[in-house]
Coordinates of C-alpha atoms and ligand atoms in Angstrom, one line a residue:
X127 CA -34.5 50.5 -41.8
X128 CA -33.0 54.0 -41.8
X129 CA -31.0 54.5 -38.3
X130 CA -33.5 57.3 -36.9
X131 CA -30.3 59.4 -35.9
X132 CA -29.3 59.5 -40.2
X133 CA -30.4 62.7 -41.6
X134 CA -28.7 64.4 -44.8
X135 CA -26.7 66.3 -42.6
X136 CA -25.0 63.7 -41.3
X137 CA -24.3 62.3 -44.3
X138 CA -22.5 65.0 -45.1
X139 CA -20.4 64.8 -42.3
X140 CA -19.3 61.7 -42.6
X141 CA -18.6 61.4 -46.6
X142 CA -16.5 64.6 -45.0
X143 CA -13.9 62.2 -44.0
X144 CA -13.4 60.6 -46.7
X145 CA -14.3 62.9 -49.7
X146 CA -12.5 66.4 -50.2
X147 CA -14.3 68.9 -51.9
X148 CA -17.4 68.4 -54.2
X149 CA -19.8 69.5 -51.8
X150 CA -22.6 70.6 -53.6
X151 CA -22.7 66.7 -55.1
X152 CA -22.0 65.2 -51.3
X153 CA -25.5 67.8 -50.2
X154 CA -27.3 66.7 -53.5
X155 CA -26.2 62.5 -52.8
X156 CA -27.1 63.1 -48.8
X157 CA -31.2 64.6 -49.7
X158 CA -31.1 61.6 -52.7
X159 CA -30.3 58.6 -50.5
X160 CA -32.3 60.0 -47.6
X161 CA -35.7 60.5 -49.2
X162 CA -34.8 57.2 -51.5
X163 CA -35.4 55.1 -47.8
X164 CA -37.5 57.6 -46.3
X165 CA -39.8 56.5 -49.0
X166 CA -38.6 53.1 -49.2
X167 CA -40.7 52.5 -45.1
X168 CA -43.0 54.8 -46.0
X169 CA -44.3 52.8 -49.2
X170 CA -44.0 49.4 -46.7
X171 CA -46.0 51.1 -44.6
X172 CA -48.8 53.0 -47.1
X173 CA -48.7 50.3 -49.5
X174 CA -48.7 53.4 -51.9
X175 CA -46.2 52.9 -54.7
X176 CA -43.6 56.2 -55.1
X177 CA -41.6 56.6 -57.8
X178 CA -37.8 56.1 -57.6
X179 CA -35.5 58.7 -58.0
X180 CA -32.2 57.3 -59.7
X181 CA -29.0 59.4 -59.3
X182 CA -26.9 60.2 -62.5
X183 CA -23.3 61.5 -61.3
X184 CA -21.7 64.0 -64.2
X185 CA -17.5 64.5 -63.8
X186 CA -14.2 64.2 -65.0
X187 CA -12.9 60.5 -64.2
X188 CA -10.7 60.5 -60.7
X189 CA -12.6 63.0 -59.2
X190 CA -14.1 60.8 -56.2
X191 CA -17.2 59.7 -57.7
X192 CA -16.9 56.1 -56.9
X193 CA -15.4 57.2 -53.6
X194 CA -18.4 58.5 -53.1
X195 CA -20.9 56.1 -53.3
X196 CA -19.0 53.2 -51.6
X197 CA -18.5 55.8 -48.5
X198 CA -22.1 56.6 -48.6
X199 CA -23.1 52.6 -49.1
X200 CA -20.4 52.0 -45.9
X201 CA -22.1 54.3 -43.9
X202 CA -25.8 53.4 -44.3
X203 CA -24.3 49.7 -44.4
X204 CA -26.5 49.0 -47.5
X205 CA -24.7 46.5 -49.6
X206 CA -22.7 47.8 -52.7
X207 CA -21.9 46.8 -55.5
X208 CA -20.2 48.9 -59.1
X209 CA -20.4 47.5 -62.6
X210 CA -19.0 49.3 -65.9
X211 CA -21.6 50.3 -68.8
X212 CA -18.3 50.1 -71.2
X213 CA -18.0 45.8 -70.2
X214 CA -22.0 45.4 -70.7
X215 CA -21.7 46.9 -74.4
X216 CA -19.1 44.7 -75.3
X217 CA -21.0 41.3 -74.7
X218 CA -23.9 39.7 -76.6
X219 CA -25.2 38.7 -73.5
X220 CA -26.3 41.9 -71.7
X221 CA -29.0 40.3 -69.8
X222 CA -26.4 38.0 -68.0
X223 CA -23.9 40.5 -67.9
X224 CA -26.8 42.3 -65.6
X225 CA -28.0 39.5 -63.6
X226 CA -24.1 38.7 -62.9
X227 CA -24.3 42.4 -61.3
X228 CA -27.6 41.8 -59.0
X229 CA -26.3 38.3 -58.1
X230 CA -23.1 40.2 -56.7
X231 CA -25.2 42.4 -55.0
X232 CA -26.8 39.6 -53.0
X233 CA -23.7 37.6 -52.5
X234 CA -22.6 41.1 -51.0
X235 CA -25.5 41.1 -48.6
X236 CA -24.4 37.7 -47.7
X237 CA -27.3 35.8 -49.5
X238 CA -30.1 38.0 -47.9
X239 CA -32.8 39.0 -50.6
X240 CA -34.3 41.9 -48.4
X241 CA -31.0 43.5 -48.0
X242 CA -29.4 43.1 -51.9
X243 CA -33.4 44.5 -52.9
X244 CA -32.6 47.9 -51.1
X245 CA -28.8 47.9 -51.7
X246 CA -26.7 50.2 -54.5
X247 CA -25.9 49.4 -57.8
X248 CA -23.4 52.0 -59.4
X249 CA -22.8 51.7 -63.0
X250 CA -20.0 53.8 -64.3
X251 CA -19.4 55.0 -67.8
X252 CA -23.0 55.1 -69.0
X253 CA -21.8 58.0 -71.0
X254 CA -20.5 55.8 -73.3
X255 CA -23.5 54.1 -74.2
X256 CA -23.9 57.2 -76.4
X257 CA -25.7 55.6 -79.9
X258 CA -23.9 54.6 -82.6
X259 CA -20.8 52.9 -80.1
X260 CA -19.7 51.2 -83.2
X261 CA -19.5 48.2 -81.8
X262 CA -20.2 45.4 -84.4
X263 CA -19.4 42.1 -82.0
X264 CA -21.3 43.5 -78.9
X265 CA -24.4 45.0 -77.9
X266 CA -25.3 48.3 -79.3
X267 CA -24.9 51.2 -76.2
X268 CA -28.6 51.8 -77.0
X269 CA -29.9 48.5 -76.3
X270 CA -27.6 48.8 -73.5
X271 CA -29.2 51.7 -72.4
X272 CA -32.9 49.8 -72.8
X273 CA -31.9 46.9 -70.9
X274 CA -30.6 49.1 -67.7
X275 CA -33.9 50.9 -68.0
X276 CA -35.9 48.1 -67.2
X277 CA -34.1 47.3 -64.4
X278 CA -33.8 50.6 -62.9
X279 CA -37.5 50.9 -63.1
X280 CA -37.8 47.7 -61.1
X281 CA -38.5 44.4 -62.5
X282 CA -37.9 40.8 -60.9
X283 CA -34.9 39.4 -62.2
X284 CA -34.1 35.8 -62.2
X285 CA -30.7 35.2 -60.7
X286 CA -28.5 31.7 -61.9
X287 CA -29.4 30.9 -58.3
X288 CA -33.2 30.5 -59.8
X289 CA -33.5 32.8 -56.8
X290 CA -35.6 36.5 -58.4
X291 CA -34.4 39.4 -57.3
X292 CA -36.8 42.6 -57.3
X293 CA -34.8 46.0 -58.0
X294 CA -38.1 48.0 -57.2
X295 CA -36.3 49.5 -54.6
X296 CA -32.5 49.3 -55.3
X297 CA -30.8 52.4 -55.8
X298 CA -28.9 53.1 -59.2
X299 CA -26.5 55.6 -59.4
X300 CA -25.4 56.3 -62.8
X301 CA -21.8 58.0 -63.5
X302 CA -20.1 59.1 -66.3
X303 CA -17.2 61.9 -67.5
X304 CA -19.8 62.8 -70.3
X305 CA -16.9 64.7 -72.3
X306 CA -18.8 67.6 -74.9
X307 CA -21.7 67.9 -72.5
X308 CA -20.6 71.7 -71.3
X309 CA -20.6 72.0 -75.0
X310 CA -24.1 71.1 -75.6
X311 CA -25.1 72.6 -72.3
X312 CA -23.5 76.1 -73.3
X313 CA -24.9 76.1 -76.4
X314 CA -29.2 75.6 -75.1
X315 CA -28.7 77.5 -71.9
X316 CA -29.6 80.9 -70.9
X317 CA -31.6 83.3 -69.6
X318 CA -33.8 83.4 -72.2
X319 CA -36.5 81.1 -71.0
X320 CA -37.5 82.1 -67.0
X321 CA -37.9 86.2 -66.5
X322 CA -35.2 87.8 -64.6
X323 CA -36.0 90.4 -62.0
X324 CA -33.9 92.4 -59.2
X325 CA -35.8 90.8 -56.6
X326 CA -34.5 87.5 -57.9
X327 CA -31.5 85.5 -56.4
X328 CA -28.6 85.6 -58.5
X329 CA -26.9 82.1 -56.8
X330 CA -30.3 80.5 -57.4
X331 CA -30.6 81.7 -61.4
X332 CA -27.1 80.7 -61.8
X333 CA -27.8 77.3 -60.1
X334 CA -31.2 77.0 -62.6
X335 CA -28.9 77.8 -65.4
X336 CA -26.1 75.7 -65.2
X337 CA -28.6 72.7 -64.3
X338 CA -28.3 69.9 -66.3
X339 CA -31.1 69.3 -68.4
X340 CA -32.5 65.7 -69.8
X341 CA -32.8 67.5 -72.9
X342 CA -29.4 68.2 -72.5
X343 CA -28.4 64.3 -72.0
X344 CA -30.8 63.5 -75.0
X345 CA -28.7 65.7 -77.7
X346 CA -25.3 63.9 -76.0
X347 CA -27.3 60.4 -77.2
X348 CA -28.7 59.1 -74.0
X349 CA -32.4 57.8 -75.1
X350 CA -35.1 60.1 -73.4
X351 CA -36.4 56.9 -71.4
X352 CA -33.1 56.6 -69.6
X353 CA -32.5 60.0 -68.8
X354 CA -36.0 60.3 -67.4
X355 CA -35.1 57.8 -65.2
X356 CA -32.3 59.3 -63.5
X357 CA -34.1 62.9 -62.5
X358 CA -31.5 64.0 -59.8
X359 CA -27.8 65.1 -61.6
X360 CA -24.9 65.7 -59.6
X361 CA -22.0 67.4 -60.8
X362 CA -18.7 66.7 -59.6
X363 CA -15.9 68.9 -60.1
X364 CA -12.1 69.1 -61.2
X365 CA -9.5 68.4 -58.2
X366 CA -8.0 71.4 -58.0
X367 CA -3.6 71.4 -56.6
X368 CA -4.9 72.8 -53.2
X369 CA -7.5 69.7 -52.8
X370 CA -5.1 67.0 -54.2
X371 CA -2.9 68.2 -51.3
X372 CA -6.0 67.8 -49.0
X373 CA -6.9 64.2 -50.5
X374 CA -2.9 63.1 -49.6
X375 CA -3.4 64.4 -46.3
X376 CA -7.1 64.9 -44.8
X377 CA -9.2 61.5 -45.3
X378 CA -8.6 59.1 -42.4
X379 CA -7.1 56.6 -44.6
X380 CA -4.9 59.4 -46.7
X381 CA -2.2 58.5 -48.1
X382 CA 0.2 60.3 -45.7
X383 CA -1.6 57.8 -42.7
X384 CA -1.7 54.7 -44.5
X385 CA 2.5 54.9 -45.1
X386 CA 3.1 56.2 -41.5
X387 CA 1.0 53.6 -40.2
X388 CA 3.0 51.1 -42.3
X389 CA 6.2 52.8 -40.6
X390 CA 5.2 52.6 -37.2
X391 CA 4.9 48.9 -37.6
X392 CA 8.8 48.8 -38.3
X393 CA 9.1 51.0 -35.3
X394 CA 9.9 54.6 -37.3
X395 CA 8.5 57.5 -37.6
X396 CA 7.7 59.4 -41.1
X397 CA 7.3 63.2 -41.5
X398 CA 6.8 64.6 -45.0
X399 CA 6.8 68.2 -45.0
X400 CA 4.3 70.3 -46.8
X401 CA 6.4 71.1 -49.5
X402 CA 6.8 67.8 -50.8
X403 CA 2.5 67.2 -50.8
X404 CA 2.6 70.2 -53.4
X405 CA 5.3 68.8 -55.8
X406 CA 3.2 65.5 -56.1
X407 CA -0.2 67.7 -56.6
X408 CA 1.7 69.0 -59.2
X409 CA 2.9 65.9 -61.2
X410 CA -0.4 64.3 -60.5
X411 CA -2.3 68.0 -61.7
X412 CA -0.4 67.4 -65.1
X413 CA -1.4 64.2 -65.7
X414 CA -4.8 64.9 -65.3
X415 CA -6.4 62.0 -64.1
X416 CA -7.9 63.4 -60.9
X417 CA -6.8 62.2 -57.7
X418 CA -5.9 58.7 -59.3
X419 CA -1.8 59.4 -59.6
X420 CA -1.6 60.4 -56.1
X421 CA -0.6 56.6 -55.3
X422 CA 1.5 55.9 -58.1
X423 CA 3.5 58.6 -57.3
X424 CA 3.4 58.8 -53.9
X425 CA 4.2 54.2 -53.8
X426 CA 7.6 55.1 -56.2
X427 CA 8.4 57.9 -53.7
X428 CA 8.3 55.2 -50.4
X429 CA 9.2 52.3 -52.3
X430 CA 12.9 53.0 -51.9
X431 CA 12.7 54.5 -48.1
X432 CA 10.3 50.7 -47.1
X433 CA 12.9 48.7 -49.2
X434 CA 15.8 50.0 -46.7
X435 CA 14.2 50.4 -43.3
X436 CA 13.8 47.1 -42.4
X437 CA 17.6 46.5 -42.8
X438 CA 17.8 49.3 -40.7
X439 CA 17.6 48.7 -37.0
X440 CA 19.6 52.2 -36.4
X441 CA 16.9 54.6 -38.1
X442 CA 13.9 55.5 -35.8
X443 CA 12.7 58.7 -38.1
X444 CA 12.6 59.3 -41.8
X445 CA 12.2 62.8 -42.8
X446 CA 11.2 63.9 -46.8
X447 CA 11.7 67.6 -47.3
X448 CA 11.6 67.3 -51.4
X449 CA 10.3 64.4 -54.0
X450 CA 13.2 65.5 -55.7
X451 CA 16.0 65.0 -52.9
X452 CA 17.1 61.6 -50.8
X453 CA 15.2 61.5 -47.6
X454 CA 17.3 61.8 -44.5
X455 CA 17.3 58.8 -42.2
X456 CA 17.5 59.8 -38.3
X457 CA 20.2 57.5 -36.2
X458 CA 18.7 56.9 -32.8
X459 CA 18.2 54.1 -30.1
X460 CA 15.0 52.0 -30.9
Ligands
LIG897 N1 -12.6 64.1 -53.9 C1 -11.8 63.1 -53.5 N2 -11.5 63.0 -52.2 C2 -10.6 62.0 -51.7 N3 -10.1 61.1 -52.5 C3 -10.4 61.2 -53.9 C4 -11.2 62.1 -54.4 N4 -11.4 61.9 -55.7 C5 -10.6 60.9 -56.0 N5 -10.0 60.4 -54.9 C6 -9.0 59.3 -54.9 O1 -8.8 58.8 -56.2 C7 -9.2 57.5 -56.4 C8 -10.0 57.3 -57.6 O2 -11.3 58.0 -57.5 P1 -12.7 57.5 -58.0 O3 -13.7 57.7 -56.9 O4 -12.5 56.1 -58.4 O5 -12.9 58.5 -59.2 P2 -14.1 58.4 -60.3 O6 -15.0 57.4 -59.9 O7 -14.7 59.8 -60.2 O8 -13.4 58.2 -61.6 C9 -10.0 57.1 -55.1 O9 -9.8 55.8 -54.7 C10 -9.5 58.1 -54.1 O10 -8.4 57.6 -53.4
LIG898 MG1 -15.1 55.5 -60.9

């Protein structure tokens, strides 16, 4: 099921060129979806029934966490699919709302039960399912929270198509911002339980320490049922100015390469210099949404230059040296 050749290393590499930065999440993501269909044949084979490991992904919103999951789906082309926790609280009809999300999942594996049943399901902002939501008309977070539990422990589900899908072995990963955690976190961690010697490896206390704990998840309100069920945390970080330059530039399909592929097309050439990558990282930095500005401000920057060029048979280069000056257009023969 699992190309032989996939190991977490090469995972790694290849959510590489996609994702900047966050790599202790991309190593912790790589070992989780590895030994998740590792043990996936291995239970075929041993009829012995394992235990899933559900992934819960903690960090600020626009920092590549959905990025992540649909690179990582692409590249073990296991069907994918993403639903938000926020949309299931506000309905009365959770249960729907959920089968709605598995019967996506199979149209996604193009109708084949065996492939939607070890595909990914990614539900994002389960940290607002955080008891009491408030919400009079809909479904209480908690309920919410009871009702994703008993599909992430695997259950046969009955889709519209009177079709039953078994999430046994689908893999859910769980994200959230989870604002006020660091708070909790701060507050109940320390030294003070494990015994501290020389001998001991700093990198490794400090990793034990800033761990999240479920304990941890409990106090933010996430009920102890659900947090047991999602045992592996990753944490992703803020984009720092230096990696929202990276993310304009590096991926494959950056930015920077999807507009000069768009240029080419029209027969021109477009060179942005550094400069003008670190004036947008700045904008976007303020703004503080992660990388999720980059386009908006990046689309107003073009938008003029693509509005012009095909008017243009004369211009064969466009050079931007500053978001805050006109680009120059180069006259040459086409
Ligand atoms: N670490 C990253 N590397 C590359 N691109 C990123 C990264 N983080 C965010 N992005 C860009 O920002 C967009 C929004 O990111 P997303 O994964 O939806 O964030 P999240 O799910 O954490 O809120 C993505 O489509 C991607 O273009
Ligand atoms: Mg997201």
């Amino acid at each position: 099921m699992l190309d032989k050749s996939i190991k977490p290393s090469s995972i790694v590499r290849y959510l590489d060129e996609f994702v900047i930065g966050q790599d202790e999440a991309k190593r912790i993501l790589a070992v989780a979806v590895y030994s998740h269909y590792r043990k996936i044949e291995h239970a075929r084979r041993d009829a012995v029934a394992v235990a899933k490991s559900n992934i819960l992904l903690i960090g600020p919103s626009g920092t590549g966490k959905t990025l992540m999951c649909e690179t990582l789906s692409r590249f073990l082309g296991v069907p994918f699919v993403t639903a938000d926790a926020t949309s299931l609280a506000q309905t009365r009809w959770v249960n729907d709302e959920i089968e709605a999300i598995l019967q996506r999942l199979l149209d996604k594996a193009d109708g084949d039960l065996a492939r939607a049943e070890r595909g990914i399901v990614f539900i994002d902002e389960v940290d607002k399912l955080k008891a009491p939501t408030g919400q009079a008309r809909g479904t209480s977070g908690e309920s919410v929270q009871h009702a994703l539990l008993k599909i992430m422990e695997g259950a046969p589900v009955r889709l519209r198509s009177e079709r039953y899908i078994d999430t046994t072995h689908v893999l859910f990963i769980c994200g959230g911002a989870f604002v006020g955690l660091e708070a909790i976190m701060s507050k109940t961690h320390g030294y003070g339980f494990i015994s501290v010697s020389d001998e001991d490896n700093q990198n490794i206390l400090d990793r034990l320490n800033t761990r999240v704990k479920p304990t941890d998840l409990f106090e933010f309100g996430l009920i102890p049922e659900f947090t047991g069920r999602l045992p592996i945390v990753a944490t992703f970080q803020d984009l720092t100015r230096p990696m929202l330059v990276r993310i304009m530039v590096e991926p494959r399909n950056s930015l920077y390469n999807q507009f000069r592929e768009i240029l080419t097309n029209e027969g021109v050439e477009l060179t942005i210099d550094g400069r003008v990558f670190e004036q947008i990282a700045e904008l976007a930095f303020e703004y503080k949404t992660g990388a999720r500005s980059l386009r908006g401000i990046f689309e107003e920057m073009m938008t003029p230059i693509l509005y012009v060029v095909p008017d243009r048979d004369d211009v064969v280069k466009v050079e931007i040296s500053s978001l805050f000056r006109e680009p120059t257009f180069v006259i040459g023969k086409r």
